[in-house]
Amino acid sequence: MDGIREIAVIGLGYIGLPTAIMFANAGFNVTGYEIREEVVEKINSGKAHIVEPEIDELLRKAVESGNLRATSDPEEIREKDAYIICVQTPLREDKTPDLSYLESAVRTVAKAMKRGSLVVIESTVPPLTTVKMAKLIEELTGFKAGKDFYMVHAPERVMPGRIFKELVYNSRIFGGITPESAEMAERLYRSFVKGQTFKTNSTVSEVVKLMENTFRDVNIALANEFAFLAHQYGIDVFEAIELANTHPRVRIHTPGIGVGGHCLPKDPHLLLWPAKEDFGLIKLAREINDSMPLFTKDLLFSALKELNVPPEDATIAVLGLAYKGDSDDTRNSPALAFIEEIEGDVKAVKTYDPFVPGTSGSVEEAVENADAVVIATDHTAFKSLDWESLGKLMRTRILIDGRHVVENPPRGFLFKGIGRGEF
């Protein structure tokens, strides 16, 4: 493995921690670098700070083997054979990328690395970023990229709830600043990756990752426009999509309250950021998807009006804060955007999410004396709720389904769902 035995993983979040666990359980000596002291302490005690199937068992195995330990001391990641950077690259309020976390991580690595080190950026970044970070390392160290150190962009391609399975079986792309860099990274990741692997240059790798998520975002925007039309035509868009998808060359995505997570709301902006011009479609899709919490608000307020409930007197229960079902991940969650849209216009907002701390203790507690329930996350637990019993706790029986969780609207409720124009 090119002499690689000691690895430092920079950033121990939703991607960094699982990646560190995989390398540790593959037999490498892994040091996880994380600036949050409470996270370091928890990981070193064998407990994960994120929710993910299998993570507690796999983390415990990695820590007890002695192959994984976390630290917030940069001195403890000096002279490692490989550095894997898994830090966030969020958007600023003006939708431009904030690369300060990445640059800080690269500067930390530059101070610690040795001649011959492999540096891998797993973070999703705008095109040409890896080349720029390689030049930054050259400036800080005096090393020559491709000769004295090796630099690669290897984007993560996993989905929360399936991370450990997909880390093993999904295909991976290794974009090197030189062919030798990509080769080295591919051999390293082959220690646990069983899916296909592909080598290219770093800019192609960056663009491929952004194209994947932009494709999904544009497809979801199209599905959301179909949902708008379904309300006009009085049909169920989900039935229409299911039938359309029987065509062998059609695969329409699912409409809903909005697009969340660390990828889809951000990556189209990263793709366009270095470009001299954009061509309209990608940006328009983003605007459509960003508008869905407001569309959900319109459904809610039209229901309140139908039952003569003044919004300023209404208590709204929102079920789900995570952006994705059976996850605790609230990054860019449309549920939070929806709450922000309605908070100033209603009397009170109550929330319940079985995976997110700080919400009501139970769904019953959340819906008690509520005038409307809005389903904002497709948690499995929400698909089997007893609406007859929950309705008895409510003051007014309004149900707004933002995630197509309710197949058959319950009796006694005024029901409105995104794309459910038949009601």
PDB file of N, CA and C in Angstrom, residues 3 7 67-68 80 83 85 404 412:
ATOM      1  N   GLY A   3       3.550   1.831   1.314  1.00  0.00           N
ATOM      2  CA  GLY A   3       4.095   2.154   2.620  1.00  0.00           C
ATOM      3  C   GLY A   3       3.145   2.894   3.520  1.00  0.00           C
ATOM      4  N   ILE A   7      -2.699   6.906   9.071  1.00  0.00           N
ATOM      5  CA  ILE A   7      -3.620   7.813   8.375  1.00  0.00           C
ATOM      6  C   ILE A   7      -4.200   8.806   9.366  1.00  0.00           C
ATOM      7  N   ASN A  67      -6.741   0.769  16.873  1.00  0.00           N
ATOM      8  CA  ASN A  67      -6.447   1.334  15.551  1.00  0.00           C
ATOM      9  C   ASN A  67      -7.034   2.715  15.328  1.00  0.00           C
ATOM     10  N   LEU A  68      -7.939   3.164  16.187  1.00  0.00           N
ATOM     11  CA  LEU A  68      -8.567   4.476  16.012  1.00  0.00           C
ATOM     12  C   LEU A  68      -8.587   5.242  17.311  1.00  0.00           C
ATOM     13  N   LYS A  80       2.123  11.798   9.122  1.00  0.00           N
ATOM     14  CA  LYS A  80       1.337  10.627   8.739  1.00  0.00           C
ATOM     15  C   LYS A  80       1.581  10.316   7.262  1.00  0.00           C
ATOM     16  N   TYR A  83      -3.372  11.769   4.583  1.00  0.00           N
ATOM     17  CA  TYR A  83      -4.311  12.681   5.237  1.00  0.00           C
ATOM     18  C   TYR A  83      -5.598  12.700   4.418  1.00  0.00           C
ATOM     19  N   ILE A  85      -9.223  14.521   4.160  1.00  0.00           N
ATOM     20  CA  ILE A  85      -9.931  15.718   4.622  1.00  0.00           C
ATOM     21  C   ILE A  85     -11.421  15.575   4.356  1.00  0.00           C
ATOM     22  N   HIS A 404     -45.540  12.648   1.344  1.00  0.00           N
ATOM     23  CA  HIS A 404     -46.265  11.487   0.829  1.00  0.00           C
ATOM     24  C   HIS A 404     -46.148  10.296   1.786  1.00  0.00           C
ATOM     25  N   GLY A 412     -62.333  12.295   8.944  1.00  0.00           N
ATOM     26  CA  GLY A 412     -62.523  13.377   9.899  1.00  0.00           C
ATOM     27  C   GLY A 412     -61.480  14.468   9.819  1.00  0.00           C
TER      28      GLY A 412
END
